[in-house]
mmCIF file of C-alpha atoms in Angstrom:
data_model
loop_
_atom_site.group_PDB
_atom_site.id
_atom_site.type_symbol
_atom_site.label_atom_id
_atom_site.label_comp_id
_atom_site.label_asym_id
_atom_site.label_seq_id
_atom_site.Cartn_x
_atom_site.Cartn_y
_atom_site.Cartn_z
ATOM 1 C CA GLU A 1 0.000 0.000 0.000
ATOM 2 C CA VAL A 2 1.400 3.347 -1.050
ATOM 3 C CA ASP A 3 0.259 6.662 0.373
ATOM 4 C CA GLU A 4 1.391 10.264 0.717
ATOM 5 C CA THR A 5 2.111 10.696 -2.961
ATOM 6 C CA LEU A 6 2.315 13.864 -4.925
ATOM 7 C CA LYS A 7 2.292 14.717 -8.611
ATOM 8 C CA SER A 8 4.936 16.840 -10.228
ATOM 9 C CA ALA A 9 5.055 18.044 -13.800
ATOM 10 C CA GLU A 10 7.513 15.318 -14.847
ATOM 11 C CA GLU A 11 6.513 12.374 -12.710
ATOM 12 C CA GLN A 12 5.157 11.200 -9.414
ATOM 13 C CA VAL A 13 7.417 11.499 -6.380
ATOM 14 C CA TYR A 14 6.732 9.192 -3.441
ATOM 15 C CA TYR A 15 7.302 9.644 0.282
ATOM 16 C CA GLN A 16 6.719 5.965 1.019
ATOM 17 C CA VAL A 17 7.261 3.017 -1.342
ATOM 18 C CA ASP A 18 7.152 -0.800 -1.297
ATOM 19 C CA GLU A 19 10.941 -1.039 -1.604
ATOM 20 C CA MET A 20 12.949 1.951 -0.391
ATOM 21 C CA PRO A 21 16.111 2.997 -2.273
ATOM 22 C CA THR A 22 19.314 1.243 -1.230
ATOM 23 C CA TRP A 23 23.030 1.975 -1.455
ATOM 24 C CA ALA A 24 24.731 0.557 -4.577
ATOM 25 C CA ASP A 25 25.837 -2.563 -2.631
ATOM 26 C CA GLY A 26 22.245 -3.175 -1.494
ATOM 27 C CA SER A 27 22.842 -2.022 2.089
ATOM 28 C CA ASP A 28 20.676 0.409 4.059
ATOM 29 C CA MET A 29 20.656 3.759 2.266
ATOM 30 C CA VAL A 30 19.911 5.965 5.286
ATOM 31 C CA GLU A 31 22.833 4.596 7.311
ATOM 32 C CA LYS A 32 25.219 4.862 4.322
ATOM 33 C CA VAL A 33 24.058 8.395 3.449
ATOM 34 C CA ARG A 34 24.539 9.458 7.085
ATOM 35 C CA THR A 35 28.108 8.058 7.027
ATOM 36 C CA PHE A 36 28.795 9.585 3.595
ATOM 37 C CA ILE A 37 27.662 13.036 4.744
ATOM 38 C CA PHE A 38 29.626 12.815 8.017
ATOM 39 C CA THR A 39 32.778 11.748 6.127
ATOM 40 C CA ASN A 40 32.544 14.442 3.428
ATOM 41 C CA LEU A 41 31.153 17.390 5.414
ATOM 42 C CA THR A 42 33.428 20.390 5.904
ATOM 43 C CA TYR A 43 32.537 22.746 8.752
ATOM 44 C CA PRO A 44 32.295 26.222 7.205
ATOM 45 C CA GLU A 45 35.354 28.182 8.354
ATOM 46 C CA SER A 46 33.442 31.393 9.134
ATOM 47 C CA ALA A 47 30.866 29.483 11.202
ATOM 48 C CA LYS A 48 33.680 27.754 13.087
ATOM 49 C CA LEU A 49 35.351 31.086 13.873
ATOM 50 C CA ASN A 50 32.008 32.528 15.034
ATOM 51 C CA GLY A 51 31.249 29.467 17.170
ATOM 52 C CA ALA A 52 28.026 28.918 15.195
ATOM 53 C CA GLU A 53 26.206 25.592 15.380
ATOM 54 C CA GLY A 54 22.959 24.290 13.989
ATOM 55 C CA LYS A 55 21.014 21.647 12.172
ATOM 56 C CA VAL A 56 20.135 21.820 8.494
ATOM 57 C CA PHE A 57 17.241 19.803 7.051
ATOM 58 C CA ILE A 58 17.806 19.132 3.373
ATOM 59 C CA GLN A 59 15.385 17.496 0.972
ATOM 60 C CA PHE A 60 16.588 15.310 -1.853
ATOM 61 C CA ILE A 61 15.045 12.943 -4.353
ATOM 62 C CA VAL A 62 16.422 9.549 -5.312
ATOM 63 C CA ASP A 63 14.977 9.426 -8.827
ATOM 64 C CA LYS A 64 13.819 6.335 -10.709
ATOM 65 C CA HIS A 65 17.317 6.043 -12.228
ATOM 66 C CA GLY A 66 18.980 6.161 -8.777
ATOM 67 C CA LYS A 67 20.345 9.707 -9.207
ATOM 68 C CA VAL A 68 20.314 11.887 -6.099
ATOM 69 C CA THR A 69 19.034 15.392 -6.817
ATOM 70 C CA ILE A 70 17.965 18.342 -4.747
ATOM 71 C CA PRO A 71 14.493 19.284 -5.952
ATOM 72 C CA SER A 72 13.439 22.740 -6.940
ATOM 73 C CA PRO A 73 10.503 24.041 -4.897
ATOM 74 C CA ASP A 74 8.138 23.515 -7.855
ATOM 75 C CA GLN A 75 8.833 19.750 -7.715
ATOM 76 C CA LEU A 76 7.451 19.633 -4.182
ATOM 77 C CA PRO A 77 3.894 19.898 -2.903
ATOM 78 C CA PRO A 78 2.953 23.162 -1.231
ATOM 79 C CA GLU A 79 2.772 22.679 2.518
ATOM 80 C CA LEU A 80 -0.433 23.703 4.231
ATOM 81 C CA SER A 81 -0.129 25.605 7.467
ATOM 82 C CA GLU A 82 -2.609 25.048 10.287
ATOM 83 C CA ASP A 83 -4.889 27.799 8.988
ATOM 84 C CA GLY A 84 -5.102 25.983 5.638
ATOM 85 C CA LYS A 85 -3.122 28.599 3.694
ATOM 86 C CA GLU A 86 -0.308 27.397 1.432
ATOM 87 C CA GLN A 87 3.239 28.121 2.518
ATOM 88 C CA ASP A 88 6.402 28.043 0.471
ATOM 89 C CA VAL A 89 8.166 24.717 0.556
ATOM 90 C CA VAL A 90 11.678 24.944 1.911
ATOM 91 C CA VAL A 91 14.247 22.653 0.307
ATOM 92 C CA VAL A 92 16.843 23.468 2.957
ATOM 93 C CA ALA A 93 15.797 24.596 6.445
ATOM 94 C CA TYR A 94 17.886 25.562 9.494
ATOM 95 C CA ARG A 95 17.315 25.165 13.234
ATOM 96 C CA PRO A 96 19.618 26.117 16.094
ATOM 97 C CA LEU A 97 20.876 23.339 18.359
ATOM 98 C CA GLU A 98 19.190 23.464 21.757
ATOM 99 C CA SER A 99 22.552 23.136 23.494
ATOM 100 C CA SER A 100 24.120 25.955 21.476
ATOM 101 C CA GLU A 101 25.075 29.164 23.253
ATOM 102 C CA THR A 102 25.715 31.119 20.075
ATOM 103 C CA GLU A 103 23.071 32.563 17.775
ATOM 104 C CA ALA A 104 24.115 31.789 14.185
ATOM 105 C CA SER A 105 24.227 34.733 11.781
ATOM 106 C CA MET A 106 22.392 34.672 8.447
ATOM 107 C CA GLU A 107 25.790 34.194 6.749
ATOM 108 C CA ASP A 108 26.613 31.169 8.916
ATOM 109 C CA ILE A 109 23.167 29.670 8.356
ATOM 110 C CA GLN A 110 23.620 30.109 4.592
ATOM 111 C CA ALA A 111 27.076 28.507 4.840
ATOM 112 C CA PHE A 112 25.520 25.476 6.622
ATOM 113 C CA LYS A 113 22.822 25.217 3.938
ATOM 114 C CA ASP A 114 25.361 25.530 1.110
ATOM 115 C CA GLU A 115 27.624 22.889 2.659
ATOM 116 C CA GLY A 116 24.681 20.528 3.190
ATOM 117 C CA ARG A 117 23.659 20.967 -0.439
ATOM 118 C CA ARG A 118 27.264 20.472 -1.654
ATOM 119 C CA VAL A 119 27.663 17.166 0.196
ATOM 120 C CA VAL A 120 24.233 15.789 -0.766
ATOM 121 C CA GLU A 121 24.980 16.560 -4.427
ATOM 122 C CA MET A 122 28.101 14.332 -4.103
ATOM 123 C CA ILE A 123 26.135 11.216 -3.063
ATOM 124 C CA PRO A 124 26.813 8.482 -5.642
ATOM 125 C CA ASP A 125 24.002 6.870 -7.631
ATOM 126 C CA LEU A 126 21.789 4.552 -5.614
ATOM 127 C CA ILE A 127 19.451 1.676 -6.381
ATOM 128 C CA PRO A 128 16.042 3.358 -6.826
ATOM 129 C CA GLY A 129 12.974 2.623 -4.738
ATOM 130 C CA LYS A 130 10.149 0.579 -6.246
ATOM 131 C CA VAL A 131 6.378 0.477 -6.314
ATOM 132 C CA ASP A 132 4.803 -2.672 -7.757
ATOM 133 C CA GLY A 133 8.276 -3.748 -8.914
ATOM 134 C CA LYS A 134 8.812 -0.572 -10.996
ATOM 135 C CA PRO A 135 11.519 2.009 -10.149
ATOM 136 C CA VAL A 136 10.093 5.309 -8.857
ATOM 137 C CA SER A 137 11.364 8.591 -7.421
ATOM 138 C CA VAL A 138 11.433 8.851 -3.618
ATOM 139 C CA ILE A 139 11.872 12.015 -1.565
ATOM 140 C CA TYR A 140 13.763 12.269 1.720
ATOM 141 C CA THR A 141 14.288 14.988 4.300
ATOM 142 C CA PHE A 142 17.658 14.515 5.933
ATOM 143 C CA PRO A 143 19.066 16.298 9.007
ATOM 144 C CA ILE A 144 22.701 17.414 8.975
ATOM 145 C CA VAL A 145 24.105 18.559 12.325
ATOM 146 C CA PHE A 146 26.883 21.145 12.567
ATOM 147 C CA LYS A 147 28.261 20.906 16.097
ATOM 148 C CA LEU A 148 31.631 22.138 17.281
ATOM 149 C CA GLN A 149 33.615 19.604 19.308
#
């Protein structure tokens, strides 16, 4: 059973599928993506100097060919706020860490978003998700934490 689907101009993008995408070797994609991001992430120098920390939520699609892409807002469904009005969809969102003492500047937040985007765009091709045995595009929202040690 498949639910929470949306239509885009090109094709349907799923939130939930029968078979979720996997890493090229068939192992769990989420675990491998987490490791890949952690290994390849570079803490933005300016944010480090400013003591800025935070969490970036980045959306990406594993398309029916296994390519990882960051969608444009028009590929995503408009989100409805509690009052029923449409809001803009955010492809990359930022939140401060609860433990953080320092308020991140707009520049540092943008640096976190840019770095998150850069690393996600480096993810190698994956094995696509499937619905009824056919490859389909699946969307993910992935948290990336920037925390100074």
